[in-house]
Tab-separated table of C-alpha atoms in Angstrom:
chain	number	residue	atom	x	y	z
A	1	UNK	CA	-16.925	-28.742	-92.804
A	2	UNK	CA	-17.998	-26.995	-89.911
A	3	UNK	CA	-17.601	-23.042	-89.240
A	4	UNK	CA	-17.336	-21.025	-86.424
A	5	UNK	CA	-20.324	-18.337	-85.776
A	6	UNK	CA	-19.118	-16.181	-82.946
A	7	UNK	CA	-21.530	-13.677	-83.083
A	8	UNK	CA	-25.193	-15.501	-83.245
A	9	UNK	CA	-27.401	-13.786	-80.740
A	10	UNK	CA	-29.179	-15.626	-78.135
A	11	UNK	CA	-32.476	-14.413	-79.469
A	12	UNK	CA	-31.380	-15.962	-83.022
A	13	UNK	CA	-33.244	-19.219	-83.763
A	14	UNK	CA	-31.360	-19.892	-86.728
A	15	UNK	CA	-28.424	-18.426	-87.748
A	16	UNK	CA	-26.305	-19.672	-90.585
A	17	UNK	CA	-22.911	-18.665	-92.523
A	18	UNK	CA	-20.808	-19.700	-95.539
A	19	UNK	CA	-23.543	-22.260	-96.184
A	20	UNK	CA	-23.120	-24.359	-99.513
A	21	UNK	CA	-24.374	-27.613	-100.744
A	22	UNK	CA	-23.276	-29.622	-103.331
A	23	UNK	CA	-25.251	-32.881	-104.540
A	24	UNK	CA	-22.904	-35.714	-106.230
A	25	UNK	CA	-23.179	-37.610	-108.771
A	26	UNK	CA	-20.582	-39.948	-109.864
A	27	UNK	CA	-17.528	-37.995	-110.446
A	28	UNK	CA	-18.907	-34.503	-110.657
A	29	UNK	CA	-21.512	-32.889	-108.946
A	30	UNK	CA	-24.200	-29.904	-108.306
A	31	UNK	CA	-23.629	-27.009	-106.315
A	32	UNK	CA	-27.417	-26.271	-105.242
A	33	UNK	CA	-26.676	-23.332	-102.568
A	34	UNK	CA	-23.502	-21.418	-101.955
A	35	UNK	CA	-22.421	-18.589	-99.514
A	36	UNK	CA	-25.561	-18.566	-97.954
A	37	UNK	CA	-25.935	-16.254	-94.651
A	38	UNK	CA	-29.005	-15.861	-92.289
A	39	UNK	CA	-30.421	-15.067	-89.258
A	40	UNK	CA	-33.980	-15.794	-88.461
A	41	UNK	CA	-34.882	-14.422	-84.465
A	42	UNK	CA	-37.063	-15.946	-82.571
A	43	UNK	CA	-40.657	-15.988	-83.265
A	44	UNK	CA	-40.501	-14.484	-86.989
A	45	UNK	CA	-42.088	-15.677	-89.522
A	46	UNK	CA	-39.805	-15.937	-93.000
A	47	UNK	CA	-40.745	-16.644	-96.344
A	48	UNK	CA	-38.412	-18.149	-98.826
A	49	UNK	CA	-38.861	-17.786	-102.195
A	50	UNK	CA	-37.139	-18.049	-105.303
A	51	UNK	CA	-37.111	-19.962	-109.201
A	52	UNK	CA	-37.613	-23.699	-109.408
A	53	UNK	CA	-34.193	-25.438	-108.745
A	54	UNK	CA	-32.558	-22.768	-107.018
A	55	UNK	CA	-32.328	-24.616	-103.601
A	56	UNK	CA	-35.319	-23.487	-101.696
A	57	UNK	CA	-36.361	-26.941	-100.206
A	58	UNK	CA	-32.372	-27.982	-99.853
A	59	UNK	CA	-31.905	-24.920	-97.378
A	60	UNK	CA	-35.117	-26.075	-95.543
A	61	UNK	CA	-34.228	-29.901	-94.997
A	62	UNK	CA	-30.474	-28.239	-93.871
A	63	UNK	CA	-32.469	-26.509	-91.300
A	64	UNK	CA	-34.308	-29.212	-90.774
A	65	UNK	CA	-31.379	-31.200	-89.709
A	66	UNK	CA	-32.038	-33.595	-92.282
A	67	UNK	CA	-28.992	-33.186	-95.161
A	68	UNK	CA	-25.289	-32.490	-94.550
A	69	UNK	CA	-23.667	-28.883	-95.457
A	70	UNK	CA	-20.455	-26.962	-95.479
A	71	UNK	CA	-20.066	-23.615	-93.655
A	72	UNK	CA	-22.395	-23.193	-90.422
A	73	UNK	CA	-25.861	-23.560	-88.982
A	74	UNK	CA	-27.443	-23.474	-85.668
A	75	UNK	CA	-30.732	-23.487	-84.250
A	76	UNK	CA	-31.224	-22.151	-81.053
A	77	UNK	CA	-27.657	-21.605	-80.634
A	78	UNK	CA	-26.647	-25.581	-80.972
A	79	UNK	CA	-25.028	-26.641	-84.787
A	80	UNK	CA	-27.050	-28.111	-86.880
A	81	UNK	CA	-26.055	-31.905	-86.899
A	82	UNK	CA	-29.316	-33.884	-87.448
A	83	UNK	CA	-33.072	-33.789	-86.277
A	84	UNK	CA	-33.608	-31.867	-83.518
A	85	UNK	CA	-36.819	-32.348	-81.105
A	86	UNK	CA	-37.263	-28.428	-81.327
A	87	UNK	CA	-37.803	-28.043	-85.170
A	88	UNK	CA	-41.234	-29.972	-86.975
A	89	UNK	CA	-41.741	-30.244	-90.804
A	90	UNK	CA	-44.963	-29.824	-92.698
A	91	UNK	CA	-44.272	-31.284	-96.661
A	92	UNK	CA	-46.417	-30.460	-99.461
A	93	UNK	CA	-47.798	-33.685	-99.699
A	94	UNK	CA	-49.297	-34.755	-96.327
A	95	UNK	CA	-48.029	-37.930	-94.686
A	96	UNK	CA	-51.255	-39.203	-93.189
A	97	UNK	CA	-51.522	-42.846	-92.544
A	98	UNK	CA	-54.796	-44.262	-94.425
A	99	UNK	CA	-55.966	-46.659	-91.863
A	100	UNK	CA	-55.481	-43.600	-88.818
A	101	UNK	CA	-58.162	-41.635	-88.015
A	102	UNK	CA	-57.484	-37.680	-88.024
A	103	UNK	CA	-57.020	-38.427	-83.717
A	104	UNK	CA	-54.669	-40.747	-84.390
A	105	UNK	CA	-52.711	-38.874	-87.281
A	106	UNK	CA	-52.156	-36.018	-85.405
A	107	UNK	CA	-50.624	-38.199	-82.241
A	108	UNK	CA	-48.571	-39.817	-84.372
A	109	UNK	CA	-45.503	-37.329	-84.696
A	110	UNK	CA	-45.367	-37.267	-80.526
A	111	UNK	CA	-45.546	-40.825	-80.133
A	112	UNK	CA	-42.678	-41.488	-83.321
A	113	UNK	CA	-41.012	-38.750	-80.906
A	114	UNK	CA	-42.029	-40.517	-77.501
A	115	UNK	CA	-42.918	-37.095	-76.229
A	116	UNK	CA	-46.178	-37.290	-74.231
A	117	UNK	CA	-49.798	-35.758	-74.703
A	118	UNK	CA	-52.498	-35.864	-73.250
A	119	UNK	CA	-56.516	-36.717	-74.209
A	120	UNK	CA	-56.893	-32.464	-73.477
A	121	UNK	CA	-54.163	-31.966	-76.046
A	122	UNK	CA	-55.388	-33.809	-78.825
A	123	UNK	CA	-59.153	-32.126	-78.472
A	124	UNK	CA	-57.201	-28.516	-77.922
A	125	UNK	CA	-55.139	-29.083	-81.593
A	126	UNK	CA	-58.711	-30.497	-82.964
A	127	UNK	CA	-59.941	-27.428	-82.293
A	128	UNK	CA	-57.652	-25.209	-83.198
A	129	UNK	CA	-57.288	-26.546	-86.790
A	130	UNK	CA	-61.328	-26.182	-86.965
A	131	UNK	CA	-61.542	-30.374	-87.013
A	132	UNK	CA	-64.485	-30.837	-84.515
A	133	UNK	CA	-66.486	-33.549	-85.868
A	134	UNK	CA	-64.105	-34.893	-87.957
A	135	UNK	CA	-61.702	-36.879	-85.181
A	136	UNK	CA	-62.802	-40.331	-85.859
A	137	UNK	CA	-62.606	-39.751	-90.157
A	138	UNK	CA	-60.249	-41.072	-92.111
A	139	UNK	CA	-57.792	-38.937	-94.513
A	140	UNK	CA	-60.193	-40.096	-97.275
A	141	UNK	CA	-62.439	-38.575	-95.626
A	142	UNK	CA	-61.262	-35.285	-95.540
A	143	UNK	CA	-60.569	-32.728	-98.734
A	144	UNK	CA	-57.287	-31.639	-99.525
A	145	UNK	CA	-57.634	-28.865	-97.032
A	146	UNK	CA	-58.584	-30.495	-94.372
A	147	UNK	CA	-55.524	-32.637	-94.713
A	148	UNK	CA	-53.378	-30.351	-94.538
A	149	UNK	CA	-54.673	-29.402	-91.535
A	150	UNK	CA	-54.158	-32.772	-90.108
A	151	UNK	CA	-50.788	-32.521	-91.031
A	152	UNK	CA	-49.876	-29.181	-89.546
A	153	UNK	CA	-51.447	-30.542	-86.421
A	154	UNK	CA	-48.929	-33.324	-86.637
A	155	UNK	CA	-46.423	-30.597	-86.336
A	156	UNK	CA	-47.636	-28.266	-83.610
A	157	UNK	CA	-49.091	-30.938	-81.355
A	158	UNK	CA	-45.375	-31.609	-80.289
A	159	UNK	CA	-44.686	-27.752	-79.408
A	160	UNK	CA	-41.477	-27.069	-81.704
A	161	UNK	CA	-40.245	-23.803	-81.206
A	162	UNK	CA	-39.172	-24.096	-84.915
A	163	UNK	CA	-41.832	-25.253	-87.771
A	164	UNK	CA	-40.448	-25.500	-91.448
A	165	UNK	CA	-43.127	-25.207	-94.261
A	166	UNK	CA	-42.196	-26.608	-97.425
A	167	UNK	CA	-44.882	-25.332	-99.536
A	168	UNK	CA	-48.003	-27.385	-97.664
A	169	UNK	CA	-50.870	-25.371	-99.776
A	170	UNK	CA	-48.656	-25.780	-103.066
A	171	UNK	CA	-51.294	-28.622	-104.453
A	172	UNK	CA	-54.607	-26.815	-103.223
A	173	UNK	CA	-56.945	-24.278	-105.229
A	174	UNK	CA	-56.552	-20.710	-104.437
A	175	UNK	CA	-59.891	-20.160	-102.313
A	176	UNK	CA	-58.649	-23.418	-99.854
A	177	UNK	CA	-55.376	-21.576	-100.013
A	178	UNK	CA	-56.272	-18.605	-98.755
A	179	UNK	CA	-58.313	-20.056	-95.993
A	180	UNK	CA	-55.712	-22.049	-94.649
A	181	UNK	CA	-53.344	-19.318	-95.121
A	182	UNK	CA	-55.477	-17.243	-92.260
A	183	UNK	CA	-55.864	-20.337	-90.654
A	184	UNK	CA	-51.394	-20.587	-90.418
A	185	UNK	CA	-51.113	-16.857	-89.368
A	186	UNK	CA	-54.490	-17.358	-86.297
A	187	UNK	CA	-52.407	-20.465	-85.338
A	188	UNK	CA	-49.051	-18.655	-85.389
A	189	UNK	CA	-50.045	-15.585	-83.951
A	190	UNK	CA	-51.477	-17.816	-80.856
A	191	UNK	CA	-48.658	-20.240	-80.750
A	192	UNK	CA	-45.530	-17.915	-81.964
A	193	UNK	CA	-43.354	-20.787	-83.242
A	194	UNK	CA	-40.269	-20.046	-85.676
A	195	UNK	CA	-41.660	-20.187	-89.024
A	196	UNK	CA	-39.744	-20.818	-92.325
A	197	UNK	CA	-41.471	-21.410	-95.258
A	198	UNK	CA	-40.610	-22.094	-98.696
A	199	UNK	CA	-43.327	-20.930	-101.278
A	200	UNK	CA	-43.832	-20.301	-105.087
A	201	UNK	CA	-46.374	-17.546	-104.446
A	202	UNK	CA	-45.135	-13.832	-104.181
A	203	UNK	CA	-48.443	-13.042	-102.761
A	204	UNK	CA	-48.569	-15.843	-100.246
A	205	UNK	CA	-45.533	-14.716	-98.680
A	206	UNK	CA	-46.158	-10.618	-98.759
A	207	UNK	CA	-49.033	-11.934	-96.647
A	208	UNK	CA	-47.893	-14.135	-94.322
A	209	UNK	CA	-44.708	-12.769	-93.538
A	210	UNK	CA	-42.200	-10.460	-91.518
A	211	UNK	CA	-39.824	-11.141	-94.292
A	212	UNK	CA	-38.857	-12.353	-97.542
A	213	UNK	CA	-35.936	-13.951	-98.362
A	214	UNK	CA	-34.929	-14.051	-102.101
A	215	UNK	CA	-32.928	-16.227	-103.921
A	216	UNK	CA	-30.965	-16.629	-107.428
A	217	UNK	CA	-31.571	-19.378	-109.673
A	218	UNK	CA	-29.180	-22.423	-108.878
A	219	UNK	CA	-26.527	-22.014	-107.497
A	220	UNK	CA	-28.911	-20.505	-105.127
A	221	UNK	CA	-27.603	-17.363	-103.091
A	222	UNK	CA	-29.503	-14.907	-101.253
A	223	UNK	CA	-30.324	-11.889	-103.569
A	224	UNK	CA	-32.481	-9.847	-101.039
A	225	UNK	CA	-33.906	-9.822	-97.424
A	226	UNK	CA	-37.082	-7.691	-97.626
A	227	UNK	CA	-38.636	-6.735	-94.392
A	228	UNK	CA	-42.855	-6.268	-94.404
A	229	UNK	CA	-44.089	-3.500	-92.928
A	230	UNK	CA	-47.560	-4.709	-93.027
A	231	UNK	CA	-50.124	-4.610	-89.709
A	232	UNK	CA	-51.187	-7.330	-87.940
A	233	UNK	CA	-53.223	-9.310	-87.620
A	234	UNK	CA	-53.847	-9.529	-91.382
A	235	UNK	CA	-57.262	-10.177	-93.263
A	236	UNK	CA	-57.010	-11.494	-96.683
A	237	UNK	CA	-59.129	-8.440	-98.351
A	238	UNK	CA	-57.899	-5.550	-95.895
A	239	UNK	CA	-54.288	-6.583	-96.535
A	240	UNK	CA	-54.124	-6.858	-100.039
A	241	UNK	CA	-55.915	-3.745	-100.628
A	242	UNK	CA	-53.333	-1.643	-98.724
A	243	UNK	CA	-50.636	0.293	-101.389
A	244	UNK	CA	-48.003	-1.212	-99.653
A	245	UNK	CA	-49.036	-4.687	-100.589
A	246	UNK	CA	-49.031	-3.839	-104.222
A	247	UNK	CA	-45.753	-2.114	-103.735
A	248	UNK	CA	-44.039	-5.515	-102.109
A	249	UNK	CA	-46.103	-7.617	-105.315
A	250	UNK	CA	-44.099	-5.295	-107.901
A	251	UNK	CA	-40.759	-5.251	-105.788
A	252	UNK	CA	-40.474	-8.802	-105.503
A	253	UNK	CA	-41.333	-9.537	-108.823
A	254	UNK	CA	-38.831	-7.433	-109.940
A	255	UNK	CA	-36.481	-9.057	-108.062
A	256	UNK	CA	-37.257	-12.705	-109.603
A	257	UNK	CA	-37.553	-11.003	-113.016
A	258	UNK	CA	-40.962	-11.756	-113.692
A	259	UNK	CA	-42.105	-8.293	-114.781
């Protein structure tokens, strides 16, 4: 069931009301999210975090056009009703093709979406995921890291205004982590795309963030918005040592009841 929102700004890249979702399963079912209400503008970057279960990744794929919801949802002021061309995905696990090189992964989300690129676009995304030399490798090839890479090139090389996250550095050690963590917020800050991501990792999102959404355990329902009044650009050391850093760490933990 679809609702009304009469007041979404035009700046607003998502904006959702009354949202639930309920998963069935024979003749009961799971209410994963319920009365869920949020804007994201234009050009933010939102973290989502929350304990396991509590609907993290279902309000994602919603966004993402890619399950059905009660209540209301728009991106750029158009209801959600499927995939739209203006929103990518990056997954935790990347979906490279084994027998593509990294070239050829990263063209394949524009030709599945039969949006044209160019020779100069494909060198310009090699370089800005640091990939030079590596274009004619396969994903075997590559670490972990540089996979992910390949698949967040997959996503930008198509120019969404929107990109949904869905924890892509969940699998990788800390110190890859990090990197690739600078290596989202150089990319963003360049690009300024819509970001949403979903994310275990308090820290990760004090970090990469404008704000941080919190949710309840299952059903999940939005607890707390918390905006972070942090400088950019942002350096992993510089940024962690400021007090306000450690002040967001013990605020947010507080709020998922892990201290």
């Amino acid at each position: 069931m679809m609702t009304n929102i009469t007041n979404a700004k035009v700046q607003t890249a998502v904006a959702i009301r009354k949202l639930s979702k309920t998963y069935s399963a024979g003749s009961g079912g799971t209410l994963a999210l319920s009365d869920i209400d949020l804007d994201i503008r234009g050009h933010e970057f939102v973290s989502v975090i929350g304990p396991s279960g509590c609907g993290k990744s279902t309000l994602l794929r919603i966004i993402g056009g890619l399950l059905p919801y009660d209540g209301a949802a728009l991106v750029n002021g158009a209801p959600i009703e499927g995939p739209s061309p203006d929103i990518s995905i990056v997954f935790q696990k990347s979906n490279l093709l084994p027998w593509l090189t990294t070239e050829a992964n990263l063209n394949l989300g524009a030709q599945i979406r039969k949006k044209p690129i160019t020779p100069a676009d494909t060198s310009r995304m090699i370089d800005l995921l640091g990939l030079k030399g590596f274009e004619k490798n396969h994903p075997h090839q590559l670490s972990g890291g540089m996979q992910q890479r390949v698949s967040l090139g997959q996503a930008l090389i198509v120019r969404p205004s929107i990109l949904l996250l869905d924890e892509p550095f969940g699998a990788l050690d800390a110190l890859t982590r990090d990197r690739l963590n600078i290596e989202l917020l150089r990319i963003w800050e360049e690009a300024r795309q819509t970001v949403f991501l979903v994310t275990h990792s308090i820290t990760e999102a004090i970090f990469l963030s404008d704000r941080v959404v919190v949710m309840s355990p299952r059903p999940g329902r939005i607890i707390e918005d918390v905006r972070i009044d942090l400088p950019r650009p942002r350096a992993v050391k510089e940024t962690r040592a400021d007090p306000r850093f450690s002040r967001y760490v013990n605020q947010l933990s507080e709020l998922m009841g892990v201290v």
